[in-house]
């Protein structure tokens, strides 16, 4: 394993909380994601199902959890199924987690081979009244057209046990995962710390004519060298007007003298993510206009992040952030006070230059699960990411930090990533 794993008590605690939230006499079944293949047998990679990881710490394909807190027999309360391994499999496929290792990682004492899942489930299903099954209910879920391993488990289970009651595991995990334990915050901090090092390396390499993908390569170097599993998402390295396309990630342009680069990037470390955005001048000096726009966005970030505190509803926060950006757009001469006073409240004018939300939960998912109708609470971790995009001037600017909500306000987990104009120019000089 590349990363330092969390202690098993974290997952035991997560299972306890999940079990308490389950209705009585129910079985929860959670399973891994599929490995994604290219064309033949080469892998695009594997990303664990985050709910299964949250409850077990197991980061291997073809694993499942059976959780039955009210089982009559103690040995049936929690059963972890993993891929069978033996000396022969080891020769052909390499090391897989052993039963002992699976038990150490998860804190679950009963570990079984995946091939025995159906038989063992059959032995306990008749006692239970209901199943909690995992499903991807994320508001941004991009797998609508794909049949996932969870989808297959749901179909199979409903066919085998049509008269049990069915419930949603995701409804419970989305509530629990929103509040991070100290250990989880440490993992996000570790991801953020690697991001900070990556950004500093990029600042030392950038020069006119360099390709956007060369800067992506500098990030990849630092990430891999520090034990990150992968980029948290495909990084955006967008120079000049490319920065005005919010999801630009071709990263194949040349960085031109006089342009500013927007880089939105994150690290996935031990399955926990960071998500940060910085902007910097290709030639090391911001132009006057770039400075104005940058400073406007930085003002919004500084003021907006102060709104991230317990009791605040995300909707209220976003409305206040929109007002902050609107005020800056007036200062920049992009809107007038009179136009804003006259605007249709249903179609506010700021949306021409600022068209996205500015705070999302972050954790096991970059856009982490959670309800946005729930007020902020201590232990939540969110991004703050205001931006201003002016395609006609070839300037797009977004600044993004990650914040832990605490009783005393927001704690910036990315505080050491250079952000002040003078600081960035000094490093680049
Ligand atoms: N990089 C994705 C986001 O900022 O939300
Ligand atoms: Mn981002
Ligand atoms: Mn973000």
Short mmCIF file of C-alpha atoms and ligand atoms in Angstrom, two decimals:
data_model
loop_
_atom_site.label_atom_id
_atom_site.label_comp_id
_atom_site.label_asym_id
_atom_site.label_seq_id
_atom_site.Cartn_x
_atom_site.Cartn_y
_atom_site.Cartn_z
CA UNK A 1 0.00 0.00 0.00
CA UNK A 2 1.39 3.42 -0.91
CA UNK A 3 -0.29 5.27 1.91
CA UNK A 4 -0.26 5.00 5.67
CA UNK A 5 -3.59 3.35 6.40
CA UNK A 6 -6.01 4.59 9.01
CA UNK A 7 -6.22 2.57 12.22
CA UNK A 8 -8.96 -0.06 12.37
CA UNK A 9 -10.75 1.76 15.21
CA UNK A 10 -11.78 4.45 12.69
CA UNK A 11 -13.70 1.87 10.64
CA UNK A 12 -15.06 0.15 13.75
CA UNK A 13 -16.41 3.48 14.89
CA UNK A 14 -17.91 4.12 11.45
CA UNK A 15 -19.62 0.71 11.52
CA UNK A 16 -20.95 1.39 15.02
CA UNK A 17 -22.49 4.67 13.91
CA UNK A 18 -23.90 3.09 10.76
CA UNK A 19 -25.36 0.18 12.76
CA UNK A 20 -27.02 2.57 15.21
CA UNK A 21 -28.70 4.34 12.31
CA UNK A 22 -30.06 1.08 10.81
CA UNK A 23 -33.57 -0.08 11.59
CA UNK A 24 -33.87 -3.21 13.73
CA UNK A 25 -33.19 -6.69 12.38
CA UNK A 26 -31.76 -5.57 9.06
CA UNK A 27 -28.73 -6.68 7.05
CA UNK A 28 -26.55 -4.14 5.22
CA UNK A 29 -24.69 -5.33 2.12
CA UNK A 30 -22.00 -3.13 0.60
CA UNK A 31 -19.70 -4.12 -2.25
CA UNK A 32 -16.62 -2.92 -4.13
CA UNK A 33 -16.62 -1.04 -7.39
CA UNK A 34 -15.66 -2.87 -10.56
CA UNK A 35 -12.14 -2.64 -11.89
CA UNK A 36 -12.31 -0.52 -15.05
CA UNK A 37 -10.59 -2.05 -18.08
CA UNK A 38 -9.35 -0.44 -21.28
CA UNK A 39 -9.89 -2.70 -24.32
CA UNK A 40 -8.27 -6.01 -23.58
CA UNK A 41 -7.03 -6.88 -20.12
CA UNK A 42 -5.24 -3.67 -19.26
CA UNK A 43 -6.68 -1.67 -16.40
CA UNK A 44 -7.65 1.98 -16.35
CA UNK A 45 -7.51 1.61 -12.64
CA UNK A 46 -9.49 0.84 -9.56
CA UNK A 47 -11.18 3.22 -7.18
CA UNK A 48 -12.84 1.64 -4.19
CA UNK A 49 -16.52 2.14 -3.46
CA UNK A 50 -16.30 4.88 -0.88
CA UNK A 51 -19.12 3.63 1.33
CA UNK A 52 -17.49 0.20 1.56
CA UNK A 53 -14.13 1.84 2.29
CA UNK A 54 -15.71 4.05 4.96
CA UNK A 55 -17.08 1.00 6.75
CA UNK A 56 -14.12 -1.37 6.33
CA UNK A 57 -10.90 0.35 5.15
CA UNK A 58 -10.57 -2.39 2.52
CA UNK A 59 -9.10 -1.05 -0.70
CA UNK A 60 -9.33 -4.13 -2.91
CA UNK A 61 -11.68 -5.23 -5.69
CA UNK A 62 -14.31 -7.96 -5.20
CA UNK A 63 -14.76 -7.26 -1.49
CA UNK A 64 -18.13 -7.06 0.28
CA UNK A 65 -19.41 -6.36 3.74
CA UNK A 66 -22.34 -8.04 5.44
CA UNK A 67 -23.38 -6.12 8.52
CA UNK A 68 -26.14 -7.59 10.68
CA UNK A 69 -26.02 -5.84 14.07
CA UNK A 70 -29.05 -7.73 15.44
CA UNK A 71 -27.90 -11.19 14.32
CA UNK A 72 -28.60 -13.87 16.90
CA UNK A 73 -25.07 -15.25 16.64
CA UNK A 74 -22.14 -12.94 17.34
CA UNK A 75 -20.16 -14.32 14.39
CA UNK A 76 -22.86 -13.11 11.98
CA UNK A 77 -22.87 -9.47 13.13
CA UNK A 78 -20.12 -8.43 10.72
CA UNK A 79 -18.66 -10.54 7.93
CA UNK A 80 -16.12 -9.28 5.42
CA UNK A 81 -15.71 -11.12 2.11
CA UNK A 82 -12.49 -10.77 0.16
CA UNK A 83 -10.99 -12.29 -3.00
CA UNK A 84 -9.55 -15.69 -2.37
CA UNK A 85 -5.80 -15.82 -2.32
CA UNK A 86 -3.32 -18.64 -2.00
CA UNK A 87 0.22 -19.46 -3.11
CA UNK A 88 -0.90 -20.25 -6.68
CA UNK A 89 -2.89 -17.01 -7.08
CA UNK A 90 0.03 -15.10 -5.59
CA UNK A 91 2.32 -16.37 -8.36
CA UNK A 92 -0.04 -15.27 -11.12
CA UNK A 93 -1.68 -12.15 -9.74
CA UNK A 94 0.64 -10.96 -7.00
CA UNK A 95 -0.14 -10.17 -3.40
CA UNK A 96 -3.78 -9.91 -2.41
CA UNK A 97 -4.97 -9.09 1.09
CA UNK A 98 -4.90 -12.15 3.34
CA UNK A 99 -7.65 -12.90 5.83
CA UNK A 100 -5.38 -11.81 8.67
CA UNK A 101 -4.56 -8.53 6.95
CA UNK A 102 -8.22 -7.87 6.17
CA UNK A 103 -9.04 -8.39 9.82
CA UNK A 104 -6.23 -6.07 10.96
CA UNK A 105 -7.31 -3.31 8.56
CA UNK A 106 -11.03 -3.48 9.23
CA UNK A 107 -11.23 -4.69 12.83
CA UNK A 108 -13.69 -7.37 11.65
CA UNK A 109 -12.94 -10.77 13.10
CA UNK A 110 -14.86 -12.92 10.62
CA UNK A 111 -13.30 -12.85 7.16
CA UNK A 112 -14.58 -15.15 4.40
CA UNK A 113 -13.72 -15.71 0.74
CA UNK A 114 -15.88 -13.87 -1.77
CA UNK A 115 -16.91 -17.16 -3.42
CA UNK A 116 -18.82 -18.09 -0.24
CA UNK A 117 -20.88 -14.89 -0.13
CA UNK A 118 -24.17 -16.33 -1.47
CA UNK A 119 -24.06 -19.42 0.76
CA UNK A 120 -23.30 -17.43 3.92
CA UNK A 121 -25.90 -14.77 3.13
CA UNK A 122 -28.48 -17.54 2.67
CA UNK A 123 -27.70 -18.79 6.16
CA UNK A 124 -28.61 -15.47 7.78
CA UNK A 125 -31.08 -13.82 5.37
CA UNK A 126 -34.07 -15.77 6.64
CA UNK A 127 -33.63 -14.31 10.15
CA UNK A 128 -33.64 -10.72 8.91
CA UNK A 129 -36.55 -8.51 7.89
CA UNK A 130 -34.80 -5.97 5.68
CA UNK A 131 -31.75 -5.23 3.55
CA UNK A 132 -29.81 -1.99 3.35
CA UNK A 133 -28.14 -1.95 -0.06
CA UNK A 134 -25.58 0.46 -1.41
CA UNK A 135 -26.38 2.56 -4.45
CA UNK A 136 -24.79 5.59 -6.03
CA UNK A 137 -27.25 8.34 -5.13
CA UNK A 138 -24.77 11.19 -5.60
CA UNK A 139 -26.41 14.30 -7.06
CA UNK A 140 -23.55 14.47 -9.56
CA UNK A 141 -23.45 10.74 -10.29
CA UNK A 142 -22.02 10.11 -13.72
CA UNK A 143 -22.72 6.38 -13.88
CA UNK A 144 -26.39 6.58 -14.84
CA UNK A 145 -25.80 4.64 -18.06
CA UNK A 146 -23.42 2.10 -16.56
CA UNK A 147 -24.38 -0.99 -14.66
CA UNK A 148 -22.25 -1.00 -11.55
CA UNK A 149 -21.41 -3.86 -9.24
CA UNK A 150 -23.88 -2.37 -6.76
CA UNK A 151 -26.62 -2.38 -9.40
CA UNK A 152 -25.96 -6.07 -10.04
CA UNK A 153 -26.07 -6.83 -6.31
CA UNK A 154 -29.39 -5.00 -5.96
CA UNK A 155 -30.92 -6.93 -8.87
CA UNK A 156 -29.56 -10.25 -7.61
CA UNK A 157 -30.66 -9.67 -4.01
CA UNK A 158 -34.17 -8.61 -4.96
CA UNK A 159 -34.52 -11.72 -7.11
CA UNK A 160 -33.26 -14.03 -4.37
CA UNK A 161 -35.15 -12.34 -1.53
CA UNK A 162 -38.17 -10.61 -3.06
CA UNK A 163 -40.19 -10.42 0.17
CA UNK A 164 -37.65 -8.64 2.37
CA UNK A 165 -37.94 -4.92 2.88
CA UNK A 166 -35.33 -2.83 1.02
CA UNK A 167 -33.62 0.30 2.35
CA UNK A 168 -30.93 2.72 1.24
CA UNK A 169 -27.46 2.43 2.78
CA UNK A 170 -26.46 5.67 1.00
CA UNK A 171 -28.99 7.63 3.00
CA UNK A 172 -27.12 6.66 6.17
CA UNK A 173 -23.57 7.06 4.85
CA UNK A 174 -24.25 10.48 3.35
CA UNK A 175 -25.25 11.70 6.82
CA UNK A 176 -22.28 10.11 8.56
CA UNK A 177 -19.60 10.88 5.98
CA UNK A 178 -20.37 14.60 6.09
CA UNK A 179 -18.78 14.86 9.52
CA UNK A 180 -15.11 13.94 9.42
CA UNK A 181 -13.24 12.29 12.30
CA UNK A 182 -9.89 13.73 13.37
CA UNK A 183 -8.17 10.87 11.55
CA UNK A 184 -10.03 11.64 8.33
CA UNK A 185 -9.13 15.33 8.58
CA UNK A 186 -5.50 14.25 8.94
CA UNK A 187 -5.78 12.31 5.68
CA UNK A 188 -7.29 15.32 3.86
CA UNK A 189 -4.53 17.45 5.36
CA UNK A 190 -1.94 14.99 4.05
CA UNK A 191 -3.48 15.23 0.56
CA UNK A 192 -3.49 19.03 0.85
CA UNK A 193 0.15 19.08 1.95
CA UNK A 194 1.18 17.09 -1.14
CA UNK A 195 -0.85 19.52 -3.29
CA UNK A 196 1.04 22.44 -1.74
CA UNK A 197 4.37 20.85 -2.64
CA UNK A 198 3.11 20.19 -6.16
CA UNK A 199 2.08 23.81 -6.62
CA UNK A 200 5.43 25.10 -5.40
CA UNK A 201 7.21 22.83 -7.88
CA UNK A 202 5.02 24.10 -10.73
CA UNK A 203 5.85 27.71 -9.80
CA UNK A 204 9.55 26.87 -10.06
CA UNK A 205 9.15 25.35 -13.55
CA UNK A 206 6.73 27.62 -15.40
CA UNK A 207 8.10 29.82 -18.17
CA UNK A 208 6.80 31.21 -21.48
CA UNK A 209 6.37 28.49 -24.10
CA UNK A 210 5.98 25.61 -21.68
CA UNK A 211 3.09 23.26 -22.45
CA UNK A 212 0.20 22.97 -20.05
CA UNK A 213 0.77 19.19 -19.88
CA UNK A 214 4.37 19.75 -18.79
CA UNK A 215 3.00 21.51 -15.71
CA UNK A 216 0.57 18.63 -15.19
CA UNK A 217 3.62 16.33 -15.31
CA UNK A 218 5.31 18.32 -12.54
CA UNK A 219 2.22 17.81 -10.38
CA UNK A 220 2.15 14.09 -11.18
CA UNK A 221 5.82 13.77 -10.23
CA UNK A 222 5.30 15.30 -6.79
CA UNK A 223 2.09 13.37 -6.19
CA UNK A 224 3.56 9.97 -7.03
CA UNK A 225 6.77 10.67 -5.17
CA UNK A 226 4.75 11.38 -2.03
CA UNK A 227 2.62 8.27 -2.11
CA UNK A 228 -0.57 9.74 -3.54
CA UNK A 229 -2.79 7.15 -5.24
CA UNK A 230 -3.73 9.45 -8.10
CA UNK A 231 -4.83 12.92 -9.02
CA UNK A 232 -8.10 13.57 -7.19
CA UNK A 233 -9.57 14.43 -10.62
CA UNK A 234 -8.17 15.20 -14.05
CA UNK A 235 -6.24 18.38 -13.36
CA UNK A 236 -7.12 21.60 -15.14
CA UNK A 237 -4.05 23.44 -16.40
CA UNK A 238 -5.61 26.26 -18.37
CA UNK A 239 -3.58 29.14 -19.73
CA UNK A 240 -5.05 32.40 -21.03
CA UNK A 241 -8.60 32.13 -22.34
CA UNK A 242 -8.67 28.35 -21.69
CA UNK A 243 -9.29 29.27 -18.06
CA UNK A 244 -12.75 30.53 -19.03
CA UNK A 245 -13.87 26.99 -19.92
CA UNK A 246 -14.72 25.71 -16.45
CA UNK A 247 -13.98 22.04 -17.14
CA UNK A 248 -11.09 22.51 -19.59
CA UNK A 249 -8.63 19.67 -19.10
CA UNK A 250 -7.09 19.02 -22.51
CA UNK A 251 -3.94 20.67 -21.11
CA UNK A 252 -2.35 20.67 -24.58
CA UNK A 253 -1.80 24.38 -25.22
CA UNK A 254 1.39 26.41 -24.93
CA UNK A 255 1.57 28.87 -22.06
CA UNK A 256 2.17 32.27 -23.60
CA UNK A 257 4.12 35.22 -22.27
CA UNK A 258 1.64 37.67 -20.73
CA UNK A 259 -1.06 35.07 -20.05
CA UNK A 260 -2.20 33.85 -16.66
CA UNK A 261 -2.61 30.13 -15.89
CA UNK A 262 -5.47 28.69 -13.86
CA UNK A 263 -4.59 25.36 -12.28
CA UNK A 264 -7.32 23.38 -10.50
CA UNK A 265 -5.84 20.20 -9.09
CA UNK A 266 -6.11 17.78 -6.21
CA UNK A 267 -4.46 14.80 -4.61
CA UNK A 268 -6.07 11.52 -3.66
CA UNK A 269 -4.13 10.13 -0.70
CA UNK A 270 -5.38 7.00 1.07
CA UNK A 271 -8.71 7.59 -0.72
CA UNK A 272 -9.07 11.10 0.79
CA UNK A 273 -8.90 14.13 -1.47
CA UNK A 274 -7.77 17.72 -1.65
CA UNK A 275 -9.10 20.20 -4.22
CA UNK A 276 -7.31 23.49 -4.79
CA UNK A 277 -7.07 26.16 -7.47
CA UNK A 278 -4.36 28.73 -8.01
CA UNK A 279 -3.66 31.26 -10.77
CA UNK A 280 -0.24 32.59 -11.68
CA UNK A 281 1.39 34.54 -14.51
CA UNK A 282 3.33 32.61 -17.16
CA UNK A 283 6.16 35.17 -17.09
CA UNK A 284 6.23 35.62 -13.33
CA UNK A 285 4.60 39.09 -13.23
CA UNK A 286 0.86 39.69 -13.18
CA UNK A 287 -0.30 42.43 -15.57
CA UNK A 288 -2.23 45.29 -13.97
CA UNK A 289 -5.54 43.86 -15.16
CA UNK A 290 -4.68 40.33 -14.05
CA UNK A 291 -3.80 41.77 -10.64
CA UNK A 292 -7.15 43.56 -10.42
CA UNK A 293 -9.15 40.45 -11.29
CA UNK A 294 -7.00 38.20 -9.09
CA UNK A 295 -7.28 40.55 -6.12
CA UNK A 296 -11.07 40.72 -6.60
CA UNK A 297 -11.33 36.92 -6.44
CA UNK A 298 -8.94 36.78 -3.48
CA UNK A 299 -11.09 39.31 -1.61
CA UNK A 300 -14.12 37.07 -2.20
CA UNK A 301 -12.21 34.01 -0.99
CA UNK A 302 -11.05 35.77 2.16
CA UNK A 303 -14.45 37.22 3.00
CA UNK A 304 -16.42 34.19 1.79
CA UNK A 305 -14.42 31.67 3.77
CA UNK A 306 -15.29 33.58 6.96
CA UNK A 307 -18.92 32.63 6.30
CA UNK A 308 -18.09 28.93 6.59
CA UNK A 309 -19.04 28.31 10.20
CA UNK A 310 -21.42 26.16 12.21
CA UNK A 311 -25.10 26.96 11.74
CA UNK A 312 -24.75 28.52 8.28
CA UNK A 313 -26.93 26.98 5.55
CA UNK A 314 -25.10 26.39 2.25
CA UNK A 315 -27.81 28.26 0.36
CA UNK A 316 -27.31 31.36 2.53
CA UNK A 317 -23.55 31.10 2.14
CA UNK A 318 -23.82 30.87 -1.68
CA UNK A 319 -26.13 33.90 -1.77
CA UNK A 320 -23.68 35.95 0.27
CA UNK A 321 -20.76 34.81 -1.88
CA UNK A 322 -22.71 35.89 -4.98
CA UNK A 323 -23.14 39.35 -3.45
CA UNK A 324 -19.41 39.54 -2.73
CA UNK A 325 -18.57 38.64 -6.34
CA UNK A 326 -21.20 41.04 -7.68
CA UNK A 327 -19.61 43.90 -5.72
CA UNK A 328 -16.19 43.03 -7.11
CA UNK A 329 -17.56 42.87 -10.66
CA UNK A 330 -18.80 46.44 -10.23
CA UNK A 331 -15.34 47.53 -9.01
CA UNK A 332 -13.79 45.85 -12.04
CA UNK A 333 -16.09 47.85 -14.35
CA UNK A 334 -17.78 44.72 -15.68
CA UNK A 335 -21.17 45.61 -14.21
CA UNK A 336 -22.61 48.96 -13.13
CA UNK A 337 -24.47 49.70 -9.94
CA UNK A 338 -27.42 50.87 -12.04
CA UNK A 339 -27.55 47.64 -14.10
CA UNK A 340 -27.47 45.57 -10.93
CA UNK A 341 -30.23 47.66 -9.33
CA UNK A 342 -32.38 47.04 -12.42
CA UNK A 343 -31.58 43.36 -12.94
CA UNK A 344 -34.13 40.57 -13.08
CA UNK A 345 -33.52 38.76 -9.74
CA UNK A 346 -34.20 35.47 -11.56
CA UNK A 347 -31.37 36.21 -13.98
CA UNK A 348 -28.70 38.08 -11.99
CA UNK A 349 -26.08 39.75 -14.17
CA UNK A 350 -23.10 38.40 -12.22
CA UNK A 351 -23.78 34.96 -13.70
CA UNK A 352 -22.20 36.14 -16.96
CA UNK A 353 -18.82 36.21 -15.19
CA UNK A 354 -19.35 33.82 -12.29
CA UNK A 355 -21.49 30.78 -12.99
CA UNK A 356 -20.69 28.05 -10.46
CA UNK A 357 -21.19 27.18 -6.81
CA UNK A 358 -18.36 27.92 -4.43
CA UNK A 359 -18.51 25.38 -1.63
CA UNK A 360 -18.73 21.62 -1.77
CA UNK A 361 -18.01 18.96 0.80
CA UNK A 362 -14.75 17.12 0.26
CA UNK A 363 -13.50 13.84 1.67
CA UNK A 364 -13.62 10.36 0.17
CA UNK A 365 -15.22 11.97 -2.87
CA UNK A 366 -13.90 15.25 -4.23
CA UNK A 367 -17.51 16.38 -4.46
CA UNK A 368 -18.31 14.50 -1.30
CA UNK A 369 -21.69 13.05 -0.42
CA UNK A 370 -23.93 15.04 1.87
CA UNK A 371 -27.06 17.06 2.03
CA UNK A 372 -26.81 20.70 1.07
CA UNK A 373 -30.00 21.41 2.99
CA UNK A 374 -28.09 20.66 6.22
CA UNK A 375 -26.49 23.56 8.07
CA UNK A 376 -22.71 23.51 8.46
CA UNK A 377 -21.38 21.70 11.51
CA UNK A 378 -18.05 21.30 13.22
CA UNK A 379 -16.12 18.50 11.53
CA UNK A 380 -17.34 19.18 8.00
CA UNK A 381 -14.70 19.93 5.36
CA UNK A 382 -15.60 22.16 2.43
CA UNK A 383 -13.92 23.98 -0.39
CA UNK A 384 -14.32 27.69 -0.97
CA UNK A 385 -13.80 28.58 -4.64
CA UNK A 386 -14.98 31.90 -6.01
CA UNK A 387 -14.06 32.81 -9.58
CA UNK A 388 -14.40 35.50 -12.23
CA UNK A 389 -14.20 34.61 -15.92
CA UNK A 390 -13.85 37.26 -18.64
CA UNK A 391 -13.45 35.51 -22.02
CA UNK A 392 -13.28 38.81 -23.94
CA UNK A 393 -10.13 39.67 -21.96
CA UNK A 394 -8.64 36.15 -22.00
CA UNK A 395 -8.68 36.08 -18.20
CA UNK A 396 -10.22 33.38 -16.04
CA UNK A 397 -9.48 33.38 -12.33
CA UNK A 398 -10.60 31.01 -9.60
CA UNK A 399 -9.00 30.51 -6.18
CA UNK A 400 -9.85 27.47 -4.11
CA UNK A 401 -8.91 26.36 -0.60
CA UNK A 402 -10.12 23.52 1.63
CA UNK A 403 -11.55 24.40 5.05
CA UNK A 404 -12.36 22.42 8.17
CA UNK A 405 -15.40 23.83 9.95
CA UNK A 406 -14.68 24.28 13.65
CA UNK A 407 -16.44 25.89 16.59
CA UNK A 408 -14.16 28.87 16.04
CA UNK A 409 -14.79 29.23 12.31
CA UNK A 410 -13.06 27.81 9.27
CA UNK A 411 -9.56 26.35 9.51
CA UNK A 412 -7.72 26.55 6.19
CA UNK A 413 -6.09 23.18 5.47
CA UNK A 414 -4.35 24.73 2.45
CA UNK A 415 -3.01 27.80 4.26
CA UNK A 416 0.56 27.07 3.18
CA UNK A 417 -0.20 27.13 -0.53
CA UNK A 418 1.06 30.52 -1.78
CA UNK A 419 -1.81 32.83 -2.70
CA UNK A 420 -0.90 36.50 -2.21
CA UNK A 421 0.14 38.29 -5.41
CA UNK A 422 3.45 39.51 -3.94
CA UNK A 423 4.20 36.03 -2.58
CA UNK A 424 3.66 34.33 -5.96
CA UNK A 425 5.70 36.96 -7.83
CA UNK A 426 8.51 36.61 -5.31
CA UNK A 427 8.66 32.83 -5.65
CA UNK A 428 8.62 33.12 -9.45
CA UNK A 429 11.26 35.85 -9.64
N1 LIG B 1 -12.05 20.58 -9.32
C1 LIG B 1 -13.40 20.44 -9.14
C2 LIG B 1 -13.95 21.50 -8.31
O1 LIG B 1 -13.28 22.47 -8.05
O2 LIG B 1 -15.02 21.39 -7.80
MN1 LIG B 2 -11.18 22.34 -7.83
MN1 LIG B 3 -13.83 22.24 -5.86
#
